[in-house]
Coordinates of C-alpha atoms in Angstrom, one line a residue:
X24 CA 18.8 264.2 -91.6
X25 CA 22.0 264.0 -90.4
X26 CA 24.6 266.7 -89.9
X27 CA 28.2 266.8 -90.7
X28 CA 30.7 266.1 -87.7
X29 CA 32.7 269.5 -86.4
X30 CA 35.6 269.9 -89.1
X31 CA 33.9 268.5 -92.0
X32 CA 34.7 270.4 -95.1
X33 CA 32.0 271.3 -97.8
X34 CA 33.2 269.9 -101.0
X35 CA 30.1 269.5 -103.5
X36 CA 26.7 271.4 -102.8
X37 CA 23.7 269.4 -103.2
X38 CA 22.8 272.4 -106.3
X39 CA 25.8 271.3 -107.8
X40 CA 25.9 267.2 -107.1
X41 CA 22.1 267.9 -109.2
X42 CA 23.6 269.4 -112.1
X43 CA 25.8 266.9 -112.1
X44 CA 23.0 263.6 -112.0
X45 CA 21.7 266.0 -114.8
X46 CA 24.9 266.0 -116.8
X47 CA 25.6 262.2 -116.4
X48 CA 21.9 261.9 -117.3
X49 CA 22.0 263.7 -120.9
X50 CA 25.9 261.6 -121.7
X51 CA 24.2 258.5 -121.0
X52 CA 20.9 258.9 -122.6
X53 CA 23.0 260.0 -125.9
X54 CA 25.8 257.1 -125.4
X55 CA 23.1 254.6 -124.8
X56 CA 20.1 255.3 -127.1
X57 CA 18.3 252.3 -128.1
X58 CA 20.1 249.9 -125.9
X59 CA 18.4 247.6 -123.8
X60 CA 20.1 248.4 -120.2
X61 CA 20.7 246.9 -116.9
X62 CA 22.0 249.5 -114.4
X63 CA 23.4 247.6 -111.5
X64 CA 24.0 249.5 -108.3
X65 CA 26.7 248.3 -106.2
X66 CA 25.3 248.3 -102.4
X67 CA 25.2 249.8 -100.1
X68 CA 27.0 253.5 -100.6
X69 CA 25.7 253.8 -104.5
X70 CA 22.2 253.6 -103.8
X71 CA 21.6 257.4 -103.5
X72 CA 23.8 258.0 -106.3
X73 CA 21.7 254.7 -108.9
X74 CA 18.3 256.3 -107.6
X75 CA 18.9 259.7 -108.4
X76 CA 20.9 258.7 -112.0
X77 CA 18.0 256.8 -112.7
X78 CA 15.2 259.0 -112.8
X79 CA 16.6 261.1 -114.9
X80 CA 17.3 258.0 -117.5
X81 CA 15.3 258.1 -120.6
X82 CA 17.0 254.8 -122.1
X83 CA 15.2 251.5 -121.8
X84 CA 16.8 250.8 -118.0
X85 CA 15.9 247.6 -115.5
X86 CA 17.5 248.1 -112.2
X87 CA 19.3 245.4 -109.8
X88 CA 21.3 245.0 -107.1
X89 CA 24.7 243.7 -106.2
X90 CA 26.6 244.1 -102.7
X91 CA 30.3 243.4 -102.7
X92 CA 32.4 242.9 -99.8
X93 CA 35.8 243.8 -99.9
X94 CA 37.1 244.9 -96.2
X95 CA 37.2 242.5 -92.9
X96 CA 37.3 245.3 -90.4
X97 CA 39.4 247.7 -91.7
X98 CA 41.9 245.2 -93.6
X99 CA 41.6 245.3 -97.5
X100 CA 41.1 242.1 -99.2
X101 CA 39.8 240.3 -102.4
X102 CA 36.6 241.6 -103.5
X103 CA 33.7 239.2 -103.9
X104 CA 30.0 239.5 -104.2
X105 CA 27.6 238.6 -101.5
X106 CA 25.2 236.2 -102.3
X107 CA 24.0 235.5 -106.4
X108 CA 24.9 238.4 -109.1
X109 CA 21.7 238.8 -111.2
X110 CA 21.3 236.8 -114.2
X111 CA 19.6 239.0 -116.4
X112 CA 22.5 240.5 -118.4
X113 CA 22.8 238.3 -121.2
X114 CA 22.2 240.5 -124.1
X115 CA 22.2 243.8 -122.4
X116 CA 24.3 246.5 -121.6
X117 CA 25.4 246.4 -118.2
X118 CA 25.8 250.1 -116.6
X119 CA 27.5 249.6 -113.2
X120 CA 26.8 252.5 -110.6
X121 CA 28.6 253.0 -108.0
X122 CA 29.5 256.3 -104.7
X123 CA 33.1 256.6 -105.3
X124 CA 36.2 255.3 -107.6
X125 CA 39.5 255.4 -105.4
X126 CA 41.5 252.5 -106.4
X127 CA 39.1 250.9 -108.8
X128 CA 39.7 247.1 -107.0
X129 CA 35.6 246.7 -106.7
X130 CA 34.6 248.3 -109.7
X131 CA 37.0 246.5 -112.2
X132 CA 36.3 243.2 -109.9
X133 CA 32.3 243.8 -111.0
X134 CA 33.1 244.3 -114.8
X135 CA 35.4 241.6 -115.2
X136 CA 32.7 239.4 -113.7
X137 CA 29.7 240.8 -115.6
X138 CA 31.8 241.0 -119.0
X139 CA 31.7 237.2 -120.0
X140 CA 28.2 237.3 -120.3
X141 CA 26.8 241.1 -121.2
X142 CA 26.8 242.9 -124.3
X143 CA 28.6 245.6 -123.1
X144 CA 30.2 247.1 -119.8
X145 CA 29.8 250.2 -119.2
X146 CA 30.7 252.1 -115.2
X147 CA 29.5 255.4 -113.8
X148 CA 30.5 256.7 -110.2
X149 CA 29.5 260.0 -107.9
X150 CA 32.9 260.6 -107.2
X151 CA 36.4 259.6 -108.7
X152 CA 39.5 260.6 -106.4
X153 CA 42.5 262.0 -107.4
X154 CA 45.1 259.7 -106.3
X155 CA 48.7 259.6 -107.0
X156 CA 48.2 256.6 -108.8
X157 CA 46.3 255.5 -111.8
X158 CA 42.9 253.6 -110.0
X159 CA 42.8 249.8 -111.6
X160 CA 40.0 250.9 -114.2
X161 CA 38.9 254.0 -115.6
X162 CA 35.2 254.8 -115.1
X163 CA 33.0 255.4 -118.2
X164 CA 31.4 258.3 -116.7
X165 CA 32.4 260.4 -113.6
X166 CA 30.2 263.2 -112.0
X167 CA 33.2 264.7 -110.3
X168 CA 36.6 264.9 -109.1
X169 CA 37.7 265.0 -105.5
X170 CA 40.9 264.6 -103.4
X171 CA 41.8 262.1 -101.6
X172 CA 40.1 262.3 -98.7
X173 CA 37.8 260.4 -96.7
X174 CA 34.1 261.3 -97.9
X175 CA 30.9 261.0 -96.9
X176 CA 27.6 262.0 -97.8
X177 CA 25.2 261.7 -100.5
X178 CA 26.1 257.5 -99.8
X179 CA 29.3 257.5 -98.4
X180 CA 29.4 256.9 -94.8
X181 CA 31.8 256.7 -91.6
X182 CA 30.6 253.9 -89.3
X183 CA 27.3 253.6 -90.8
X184 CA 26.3 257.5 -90.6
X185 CA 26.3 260.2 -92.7
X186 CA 25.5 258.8 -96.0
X187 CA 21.7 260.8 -96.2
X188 CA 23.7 263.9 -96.0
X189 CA 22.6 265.7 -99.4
X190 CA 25.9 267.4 -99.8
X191 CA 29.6 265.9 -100.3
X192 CA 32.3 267.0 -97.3
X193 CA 35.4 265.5 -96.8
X194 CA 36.4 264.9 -93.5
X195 CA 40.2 265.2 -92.3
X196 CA 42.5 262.6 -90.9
X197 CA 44.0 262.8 -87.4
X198 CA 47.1 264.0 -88.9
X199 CA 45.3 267.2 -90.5
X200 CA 42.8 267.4 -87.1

């Protein structure tokens, strides 16, 4: 396992990221009772987060896999999904799950995309930041709040590492270093 780089700062325990799976767990079960559900796990940062939500499902849940790129090198750009999106949402309700909602470009690119031909739409994320402005979409269901800082753990990653880290930290830019 890995361990956090010198100055990383503890923001969610891995007790309290489990009570929280456990609390998204219950809302969803309730929300989506009787619903036949496709959770979609946006790769590669909400996989820890999709695998843990899910076993504590009870609804009727197939799971499937989407990877969108949105950054070439460190620039931003247009969003858009690597290779086919998975064609078994006619019919269903669509639960997208995803690390972390900042500006809500990918997640609102992945519902606009999925909503012409499920059911319903439905998005749950780890993390939402607390930005100074209003993210693009509002997530359906949020396990917690953070501030904007650059995170890592539990799926989030710097350069590839850190993202088995069972814990949240937040790790400070070279202005606060």
């Amino acid at each position: 396992m890995s361990v956090p780089p010198n100055g990383a700062v503890l923001l969610f325990s891995e007790s309290a990221i489990e009570r929280t799976l456990d609390r998204l767990a219950i809302q969803i079960d309730l929300d989506l009772a009787g619903a036949e559900v496709v959770g979609l796990c946006v790769l590669r940062g909400g996989s820890p987060f999709a695998w843990d939500l899910v076993r504590r499902l009870r609804v009727n849940l197939m799971l499937e896999f989407v990877q969108v790129q949105r950054y070439r090198g460190l620039v931003g750009d247009e969003p858009r999904v690597i290779g086919p999106l998975p064609e078994n949402f006619q019919d269903r309700s669509v639960l997208i799950l995803d690390d972390v909602l900042d500006f809500g470009i990918t997640l609102k690119f992945l519902k606009d995309q999925i909503s012409t031909f499920a059911e319903n739409v439905y998005t749950a994320v780890l993390v939402q930041k607390k930005l100074p402005q209003q993210p693009k979409i509002e997530a359906d269901y949020v396990g917690l709040y953070a501030p904007d800082k650059f995170l890592i753990g539990r799926g989030m990653d710097l350069d590839g590492k850190y993202r088995d880290l069972p814990a949240i930290y937040a790790i400070p830019s070279t202005d606060e270093a």
